[in-house]
Coordinates of C-alpha atoms in Angstrom, one line a residue:
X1 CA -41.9 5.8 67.3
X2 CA -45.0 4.7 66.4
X3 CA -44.9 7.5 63.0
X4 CA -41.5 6.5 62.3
X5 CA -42.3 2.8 61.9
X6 CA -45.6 3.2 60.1
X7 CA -43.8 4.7 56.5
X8 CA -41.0 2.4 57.0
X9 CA -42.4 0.7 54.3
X10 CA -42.5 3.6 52.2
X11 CA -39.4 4.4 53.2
X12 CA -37.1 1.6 51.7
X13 CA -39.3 1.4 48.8
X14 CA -38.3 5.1 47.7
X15 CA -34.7 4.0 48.8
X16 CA -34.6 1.4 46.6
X17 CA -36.2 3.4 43.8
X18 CA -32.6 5.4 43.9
X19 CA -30.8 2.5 43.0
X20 CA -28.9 2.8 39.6
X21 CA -26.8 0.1 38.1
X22 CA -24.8 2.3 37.0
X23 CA -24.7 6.3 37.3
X24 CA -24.0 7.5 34.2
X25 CA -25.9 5.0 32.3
X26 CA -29.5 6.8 31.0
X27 CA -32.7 5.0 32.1
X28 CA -34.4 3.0 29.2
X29 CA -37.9 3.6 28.9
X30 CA -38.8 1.8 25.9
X31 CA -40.4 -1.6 25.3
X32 CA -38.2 -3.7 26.5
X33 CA -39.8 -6.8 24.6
X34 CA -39.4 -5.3 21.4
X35 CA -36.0 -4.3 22.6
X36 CA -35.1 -8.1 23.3
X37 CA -37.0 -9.3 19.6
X38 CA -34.6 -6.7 17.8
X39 CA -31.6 -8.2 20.1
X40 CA -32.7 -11.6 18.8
X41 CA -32.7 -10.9 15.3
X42 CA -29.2 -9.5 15.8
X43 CA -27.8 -13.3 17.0
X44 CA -29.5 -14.9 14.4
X45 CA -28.4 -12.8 11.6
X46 CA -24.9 -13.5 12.8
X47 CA -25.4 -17.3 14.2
X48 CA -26.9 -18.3 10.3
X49 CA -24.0 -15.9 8.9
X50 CA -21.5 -17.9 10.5
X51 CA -22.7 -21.4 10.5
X52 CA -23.3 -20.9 6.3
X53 CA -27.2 -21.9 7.4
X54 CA -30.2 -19.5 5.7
X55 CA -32.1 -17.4 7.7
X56 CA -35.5 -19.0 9.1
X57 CA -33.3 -22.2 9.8
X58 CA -32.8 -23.3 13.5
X59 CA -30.7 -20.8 15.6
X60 CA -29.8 -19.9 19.1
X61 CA -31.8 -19.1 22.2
X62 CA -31.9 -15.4 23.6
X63 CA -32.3 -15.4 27.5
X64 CA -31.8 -12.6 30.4
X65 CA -29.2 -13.5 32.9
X66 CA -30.3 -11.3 35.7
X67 CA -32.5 -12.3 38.6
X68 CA -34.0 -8.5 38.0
X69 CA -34.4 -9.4 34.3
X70 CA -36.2 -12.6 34.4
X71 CA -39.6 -12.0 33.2
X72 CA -40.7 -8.4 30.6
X73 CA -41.8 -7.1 33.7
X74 CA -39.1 -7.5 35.7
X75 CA -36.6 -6.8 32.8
X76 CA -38.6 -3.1 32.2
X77 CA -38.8 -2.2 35.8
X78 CA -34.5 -2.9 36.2
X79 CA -33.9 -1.0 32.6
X80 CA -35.6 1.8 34.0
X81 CA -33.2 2.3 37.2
X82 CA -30.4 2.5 34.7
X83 CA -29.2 -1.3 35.0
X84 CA -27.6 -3.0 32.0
X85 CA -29.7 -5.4 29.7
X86 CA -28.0 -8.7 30.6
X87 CA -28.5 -11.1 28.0
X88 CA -26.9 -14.3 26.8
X89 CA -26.9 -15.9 23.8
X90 CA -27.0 -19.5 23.6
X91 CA -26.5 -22.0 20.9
X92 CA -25.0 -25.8 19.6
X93 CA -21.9 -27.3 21.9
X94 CA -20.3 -27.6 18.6
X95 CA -20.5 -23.1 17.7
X96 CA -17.1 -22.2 18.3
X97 CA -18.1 -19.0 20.6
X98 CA -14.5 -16.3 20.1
X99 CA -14.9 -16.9 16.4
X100 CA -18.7 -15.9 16.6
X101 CA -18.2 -13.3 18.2
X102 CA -16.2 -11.6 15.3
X103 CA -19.4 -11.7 13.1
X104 CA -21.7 -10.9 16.1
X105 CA -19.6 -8.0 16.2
X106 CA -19.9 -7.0 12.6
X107 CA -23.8 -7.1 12.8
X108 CA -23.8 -5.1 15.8
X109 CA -22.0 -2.3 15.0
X110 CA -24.2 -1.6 12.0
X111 CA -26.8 -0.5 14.5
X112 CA -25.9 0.3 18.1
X113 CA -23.5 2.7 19.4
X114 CA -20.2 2.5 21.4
X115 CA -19.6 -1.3 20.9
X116 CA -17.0 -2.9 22.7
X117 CA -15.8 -6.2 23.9
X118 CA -17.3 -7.4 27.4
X119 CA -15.7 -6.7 30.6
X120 CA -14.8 -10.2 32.2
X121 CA -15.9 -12.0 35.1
X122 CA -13.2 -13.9 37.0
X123 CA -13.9 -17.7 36.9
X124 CA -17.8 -16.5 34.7
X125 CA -15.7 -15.2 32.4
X126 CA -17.5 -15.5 28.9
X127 CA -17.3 -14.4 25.0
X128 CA -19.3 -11.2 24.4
X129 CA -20.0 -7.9 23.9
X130 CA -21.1 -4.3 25.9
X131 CA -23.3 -1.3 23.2
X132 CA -25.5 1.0 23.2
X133 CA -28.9 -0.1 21.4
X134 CA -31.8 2.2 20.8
X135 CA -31.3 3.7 24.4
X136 CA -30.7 0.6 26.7
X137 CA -27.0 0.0 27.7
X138 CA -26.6 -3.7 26.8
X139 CA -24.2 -6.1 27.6
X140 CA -24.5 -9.8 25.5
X141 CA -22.9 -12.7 26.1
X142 CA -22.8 -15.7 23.8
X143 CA -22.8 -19.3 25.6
X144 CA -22.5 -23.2 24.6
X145 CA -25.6 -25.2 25.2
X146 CA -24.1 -28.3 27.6
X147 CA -24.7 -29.9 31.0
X148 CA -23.2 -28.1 33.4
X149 CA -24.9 -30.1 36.3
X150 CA -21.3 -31.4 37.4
X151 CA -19.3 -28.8 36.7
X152 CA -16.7 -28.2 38.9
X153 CA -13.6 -25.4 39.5
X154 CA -11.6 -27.4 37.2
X155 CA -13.5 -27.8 34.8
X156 CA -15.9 -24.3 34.0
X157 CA -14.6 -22.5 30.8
X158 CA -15.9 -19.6 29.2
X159 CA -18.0 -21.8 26.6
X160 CA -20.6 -22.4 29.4
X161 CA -20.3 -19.4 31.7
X162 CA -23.1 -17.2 30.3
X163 CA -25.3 -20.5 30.7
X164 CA -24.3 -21.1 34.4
X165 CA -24.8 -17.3 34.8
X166 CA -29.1 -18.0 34.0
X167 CA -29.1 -21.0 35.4
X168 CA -27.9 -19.8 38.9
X169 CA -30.7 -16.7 38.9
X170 CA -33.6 -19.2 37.7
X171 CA -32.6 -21.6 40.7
X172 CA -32.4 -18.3 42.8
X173 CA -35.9 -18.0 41.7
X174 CA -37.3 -20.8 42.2
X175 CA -35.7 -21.1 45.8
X176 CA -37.5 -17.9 47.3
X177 CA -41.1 -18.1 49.1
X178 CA -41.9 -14.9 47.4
X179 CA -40.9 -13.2 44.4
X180 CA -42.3 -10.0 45.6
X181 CA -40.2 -10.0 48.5
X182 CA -37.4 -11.1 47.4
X183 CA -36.9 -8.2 44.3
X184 CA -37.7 -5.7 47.3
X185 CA -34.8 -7.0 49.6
X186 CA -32.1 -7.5 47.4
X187 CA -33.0 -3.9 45.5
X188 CA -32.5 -2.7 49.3
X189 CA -29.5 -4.4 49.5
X190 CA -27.6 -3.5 46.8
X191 CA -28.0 0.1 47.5
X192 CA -27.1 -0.5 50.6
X193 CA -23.7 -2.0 49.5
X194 CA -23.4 0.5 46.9
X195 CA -23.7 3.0 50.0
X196 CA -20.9 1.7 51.9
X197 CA -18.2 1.0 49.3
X198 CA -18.9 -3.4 49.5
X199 CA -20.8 -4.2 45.7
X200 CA -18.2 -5.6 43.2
X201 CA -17.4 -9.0 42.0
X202 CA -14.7 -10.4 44.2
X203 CA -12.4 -11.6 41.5
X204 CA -11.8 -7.7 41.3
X205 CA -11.3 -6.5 44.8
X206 CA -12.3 -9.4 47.2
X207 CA -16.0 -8.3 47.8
X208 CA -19.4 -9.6 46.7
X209 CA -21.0 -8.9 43.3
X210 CA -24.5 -9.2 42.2
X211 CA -25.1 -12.9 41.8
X212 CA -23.3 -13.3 45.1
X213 CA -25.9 -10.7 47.0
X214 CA -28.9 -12.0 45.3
X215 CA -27.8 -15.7 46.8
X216 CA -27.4 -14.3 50.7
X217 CA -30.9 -12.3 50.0
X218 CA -32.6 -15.8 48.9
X219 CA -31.1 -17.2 52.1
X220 CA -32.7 -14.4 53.9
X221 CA -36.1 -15.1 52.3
X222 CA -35.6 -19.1 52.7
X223 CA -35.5 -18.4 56.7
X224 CA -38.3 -16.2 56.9
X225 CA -40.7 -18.1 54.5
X226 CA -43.8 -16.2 56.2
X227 CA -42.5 -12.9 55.7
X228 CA -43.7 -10.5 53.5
X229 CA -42.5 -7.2 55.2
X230 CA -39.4 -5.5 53.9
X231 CA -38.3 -4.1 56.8
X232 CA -38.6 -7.5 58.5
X233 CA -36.5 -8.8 56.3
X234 CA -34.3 -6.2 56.1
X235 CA -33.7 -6.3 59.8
X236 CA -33.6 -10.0 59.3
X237 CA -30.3 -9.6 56.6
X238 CA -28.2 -8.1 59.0
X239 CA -29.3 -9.8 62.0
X240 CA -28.7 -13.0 60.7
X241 CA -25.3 -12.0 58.5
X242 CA -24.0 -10.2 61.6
X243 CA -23.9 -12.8 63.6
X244 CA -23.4 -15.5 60.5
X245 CA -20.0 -18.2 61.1
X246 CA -17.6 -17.5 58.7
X247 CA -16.4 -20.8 58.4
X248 CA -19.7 -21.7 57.0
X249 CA -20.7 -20.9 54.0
X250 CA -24.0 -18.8 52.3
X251 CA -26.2 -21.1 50.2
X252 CA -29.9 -21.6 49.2
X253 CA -31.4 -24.9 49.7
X254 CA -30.7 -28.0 48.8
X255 CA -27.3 -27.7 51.3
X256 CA -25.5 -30.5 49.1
X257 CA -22.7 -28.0 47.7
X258 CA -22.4 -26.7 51.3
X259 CA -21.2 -30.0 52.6
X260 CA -18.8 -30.2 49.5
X261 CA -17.2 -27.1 50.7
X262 CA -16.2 -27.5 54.0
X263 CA -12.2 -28.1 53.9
X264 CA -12.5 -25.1 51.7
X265 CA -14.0 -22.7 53.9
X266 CA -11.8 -24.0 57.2
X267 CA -8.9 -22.7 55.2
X268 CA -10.2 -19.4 53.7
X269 CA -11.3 -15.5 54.5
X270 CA -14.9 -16.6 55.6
X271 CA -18.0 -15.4 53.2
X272 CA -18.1 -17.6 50.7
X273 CA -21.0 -17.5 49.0
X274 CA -21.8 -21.1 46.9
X275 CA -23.5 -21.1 43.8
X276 CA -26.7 -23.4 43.2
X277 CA -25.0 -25.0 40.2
X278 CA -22.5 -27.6 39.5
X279 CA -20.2 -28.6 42.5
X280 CA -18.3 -26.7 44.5
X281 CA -18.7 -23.0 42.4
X282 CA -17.8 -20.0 44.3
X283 CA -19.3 -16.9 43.9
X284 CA -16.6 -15.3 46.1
X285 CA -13.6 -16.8 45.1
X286 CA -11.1 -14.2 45.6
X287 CA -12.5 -12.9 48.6
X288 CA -9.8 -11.6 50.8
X289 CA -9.0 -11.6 54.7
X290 CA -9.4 -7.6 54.1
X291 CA -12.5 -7.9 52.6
X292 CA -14.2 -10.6 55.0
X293 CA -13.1 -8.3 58.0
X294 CA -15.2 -5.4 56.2
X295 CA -18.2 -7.1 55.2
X296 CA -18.1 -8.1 59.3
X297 CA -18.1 -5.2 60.5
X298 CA -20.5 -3.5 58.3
X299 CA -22.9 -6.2 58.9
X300 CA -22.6 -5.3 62.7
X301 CA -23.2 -1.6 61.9
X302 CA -26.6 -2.3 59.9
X303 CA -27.9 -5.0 62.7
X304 CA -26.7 -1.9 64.8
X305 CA -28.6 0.4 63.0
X306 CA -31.7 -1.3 62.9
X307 CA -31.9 -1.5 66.4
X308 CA -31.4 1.9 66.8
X309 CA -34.4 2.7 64.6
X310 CA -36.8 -0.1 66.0
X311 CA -35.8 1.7 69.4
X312 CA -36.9 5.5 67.7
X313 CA -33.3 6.1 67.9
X314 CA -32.2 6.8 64.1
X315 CA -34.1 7.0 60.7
X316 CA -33.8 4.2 57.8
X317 CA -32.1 6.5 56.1
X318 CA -29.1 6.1 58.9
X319 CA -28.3 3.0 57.5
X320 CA -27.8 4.1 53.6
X321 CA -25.4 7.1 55.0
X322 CA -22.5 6.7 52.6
X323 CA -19.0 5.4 54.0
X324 CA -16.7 7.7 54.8
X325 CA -14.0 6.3 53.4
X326 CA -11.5 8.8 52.2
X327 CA -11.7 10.3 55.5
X328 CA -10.6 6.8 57.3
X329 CA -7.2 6.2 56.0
X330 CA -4.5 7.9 55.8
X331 CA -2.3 6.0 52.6
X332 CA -3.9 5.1 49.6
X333 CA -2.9 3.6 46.0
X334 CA -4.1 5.6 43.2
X335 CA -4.5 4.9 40.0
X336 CA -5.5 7.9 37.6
X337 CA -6.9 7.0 34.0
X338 CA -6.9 10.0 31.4
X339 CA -8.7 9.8 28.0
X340 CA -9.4 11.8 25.0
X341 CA -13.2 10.3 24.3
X342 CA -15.5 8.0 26.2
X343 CA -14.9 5.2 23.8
X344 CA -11.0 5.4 24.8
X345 CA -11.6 5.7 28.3
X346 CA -14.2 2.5 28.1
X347 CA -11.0 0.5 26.6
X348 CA -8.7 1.5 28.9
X349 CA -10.9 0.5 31.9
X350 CA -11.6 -3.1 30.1
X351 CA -7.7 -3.2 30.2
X352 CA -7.5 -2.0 33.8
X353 CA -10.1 -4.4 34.7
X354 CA -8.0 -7.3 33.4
X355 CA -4.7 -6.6 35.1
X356 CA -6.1 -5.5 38.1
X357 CA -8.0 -9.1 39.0
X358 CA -6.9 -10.0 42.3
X359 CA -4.7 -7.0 43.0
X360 CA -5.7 -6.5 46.5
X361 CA -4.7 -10.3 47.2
X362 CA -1.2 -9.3 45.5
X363 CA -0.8 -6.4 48.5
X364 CA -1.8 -8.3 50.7
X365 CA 0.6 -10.5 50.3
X366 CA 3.3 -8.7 51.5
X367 CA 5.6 -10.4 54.0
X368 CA 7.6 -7.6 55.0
X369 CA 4.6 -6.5 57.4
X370 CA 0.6 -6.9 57.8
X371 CA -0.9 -5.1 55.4
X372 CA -4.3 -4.3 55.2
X373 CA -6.2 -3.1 51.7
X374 CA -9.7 -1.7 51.5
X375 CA -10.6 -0.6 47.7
X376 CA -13.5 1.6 46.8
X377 CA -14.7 -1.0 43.8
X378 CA -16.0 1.2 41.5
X379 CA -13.7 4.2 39.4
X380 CA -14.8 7.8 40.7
X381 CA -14.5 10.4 37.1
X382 CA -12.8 13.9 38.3
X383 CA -12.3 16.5 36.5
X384 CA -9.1 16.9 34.4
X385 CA -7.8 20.3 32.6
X386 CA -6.3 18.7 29.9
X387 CA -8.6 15.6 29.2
X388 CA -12.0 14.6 28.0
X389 CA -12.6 11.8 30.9
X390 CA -11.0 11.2 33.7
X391 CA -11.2 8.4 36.2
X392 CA -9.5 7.2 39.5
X393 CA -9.7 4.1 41.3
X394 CA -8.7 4.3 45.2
X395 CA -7.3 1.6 47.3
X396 CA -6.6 2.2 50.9
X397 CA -3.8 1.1 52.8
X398 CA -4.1 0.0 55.9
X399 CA -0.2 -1.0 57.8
X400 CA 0.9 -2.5 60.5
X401 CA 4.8 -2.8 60.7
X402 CA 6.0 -5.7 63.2
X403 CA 7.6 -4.4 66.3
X404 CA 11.3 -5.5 65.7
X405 CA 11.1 -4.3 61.8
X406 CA 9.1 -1.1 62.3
X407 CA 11.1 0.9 59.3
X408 CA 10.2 -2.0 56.6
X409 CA 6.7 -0.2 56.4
X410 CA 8.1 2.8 55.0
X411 CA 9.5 0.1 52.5
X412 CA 6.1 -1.0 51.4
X413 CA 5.2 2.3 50.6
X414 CA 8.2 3.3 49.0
X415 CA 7.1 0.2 46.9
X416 CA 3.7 1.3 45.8
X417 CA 4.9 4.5 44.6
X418 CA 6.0 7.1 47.4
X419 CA 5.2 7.7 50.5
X420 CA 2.7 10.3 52.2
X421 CA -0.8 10.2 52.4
X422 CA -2.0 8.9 48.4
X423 CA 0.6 7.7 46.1
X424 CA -0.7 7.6 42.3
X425 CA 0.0 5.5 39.4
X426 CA -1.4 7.3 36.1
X427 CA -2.2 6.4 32.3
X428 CA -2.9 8.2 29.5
X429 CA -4.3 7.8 26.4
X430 CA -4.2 10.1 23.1
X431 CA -5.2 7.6 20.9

């Protein structure tokens, strides 16, 4: 035991070092301050272009929205684990951002490769755009400069999002004990959720995204201000999310949004993760009864897991084992996207993306019995005889007929396509 826990250290650190943002995106391992000057000069060229204003005039502010990106550092460290540049662009209340955008475009497509409009984000939803630009996958959002320090539900619109989006990782930021610490846990984390099938922003399938981990990691940190070990805190996470009220909800400190969530969270799936700006903004939104009762248990299995190893029972690298999902269900929905290029394929997800929002809430919704869905948020590629790129997105079924209308399960299947062990839904594209 005592060998074991002596490289524990060492251990999640070379974990962590695995973590990609996403696996077929190439590690950048360029300047990354030069990368963001050349990004700037982009905006401007397209903010004085479109406000009619001649260049050396005032312009916009360029700032990184991730809590890995804060900081050159910090920013060349994530770009070299594969993670997108997150950027956004913000300038005057009175820049109308969708009509920007066009002559962003235009400017960017002059120089960087496979540009495209930006995937949206539920309720953070913002004007922008995702390229390629001198090696570094990008993705650049263009914001309205406003106070958003009473923002509510009701009232956030895409002309702030991006801004509420850097405002939420500098208050994560400035919340944690340790910087240090905190970049260590959550890149531990996120693997982690990766791992086991749980990392995706819940307006998609009802789980947690990156803002919303990076929130319950600061939590973490915030109750174990003297800790500098990883594997303290690590152990700490799940202890403490394991046994965590789900009528409650995750928050760093000050508690005031907390309070102003209550009646919310009595009525909801449990997990809801509050962000530190404005009043009363979700992080989890769309998180689903499904999706709460997964995050549950897998919390229990890591808390497990790490008592296991602090007893010299199992290894650290027990708990990153990845979830055998395909192997615990036995109907799924699947949805098969075909395309003849990359560039047509990265369209048709954008549209998937779209129409999918909130489709496991849809299912679940199903009155003629209890259903159950558990979807594996990210696209799997496969290998297709006939096209370029192929993708499939899996959704698990899960049913439990009631006991005096047993035959209307076969009903719900019958209704998602066929019935037997995967029923798929396919597009193509030969554009």
């Amino acid at each position: 035991m005592t060998s074991r826990m002596s490289n524990l250290d060492e251990t999640l650190v070379k974990l962590a070092g695995e973590l990609t943002g996403d696996p077929e995106t190439k590690a950048f391992y360029g300047n990354v301050e030069a990368l963001q000057d050349s990004i700037i000069e982009l905006c401007q060229k397209a903010f004085h272009r479109f406000c009619g204003q001649t260049k050396g005039g005032p312009a916009g502010q360029l700032l990184p929205i991730s809590v890995n990106q804060i900081g050159f550092q910090n920013a060349q460290a994530s770009l070299r684990r594969g993670e997108v540049f997150d950027l956004v662009y913000v300038v005057p209340e009175s820049v109308a951002l969708w009509e920007m955008l066009q002559v962003l475009e235009n400017e960017v497509e002059k120089v960087a490769q496979a540009v495209r409009t930006a995937g949206g984000d539920g309720m953070l939803h913002s004007p922008g755009l995702e390229f390629t630009y001198e090696g570094a996958a990008v993705k650049l959002l263009l914001a309205n400069d406003a106070d958003v320090s009473k923002i509510s539900p009701d009232t956030v619109n895409s002309r702030v999002a991006g801004l509420i989006a850097r405002l939420v990782s500098k208050s994560i930021l400035d919340s944690v004990p340790d910087l240090g610490a905190f970049h260590g846990l959550l890149k531990c984390i996120r693997l982690w959720a990766k791992q086991r099938g749980l990392y995706g922003p819940s307006h998609d399938f009802g789980y947690i995204g990156g803002m919303g981990w990076a929130i319950c990691c600061a939590h973490i940190c915030q109750a174990n201000p003297q800790s500098r070990s990883l594997e303290q805190l690590f152990t700490s996470f799940f202890m403490i999310m394991s046994g965590w009220d789900v009528q409650m909800p995750i928050s760093i400190q000050p508690h005031s949004q907390a309070q102003a969530f209550e009646g919310e969270i009595s009525q909801g799936a449990g997990y809801k993760v509050v962000l530190p700006v404005g009043k009363g903004l979700s992080a989890t939104p769309n998180l689903t009864a499904s999706a709460a009762h997964q995050l549950q248990k897998e919390f229990r299995r890591g808390n497990r897991m790490c008592a296991k190893i602090h007893a010299g029972a199992a290894e650290w690298s027990d708990v990153y084992a990845s979830s055998k999902f395909v192997e615990r269900y036995l109907h799924f929905l699947q949805i098969d996207v075909t395309a003849a290029s990359d560039a047509i394929m990265s369209q048709w997800l954008l549209w998937c993306r779209r129409h999918l929002q909130g489709i496991a809430e849809t299912l679940e919704s199903v009155r003629t019995c209890h259903l159950r869905t558990r979807p594996w948020p990210v696209w799997v590629s496969f290998k297709d005889p006939d096209w370029h790129v192929a993708k499939t997105l899996l959704i698990a079924l899960r049913i439990s007929p009631p006991i005096s209308a047993s035959s209307q399960a076969g009903d719900v299947l019958a209704f998602l396509g066929g019935v037997g062990p995967a029923s798929a839904a396919t597009t193509q594209s030969e554009r």
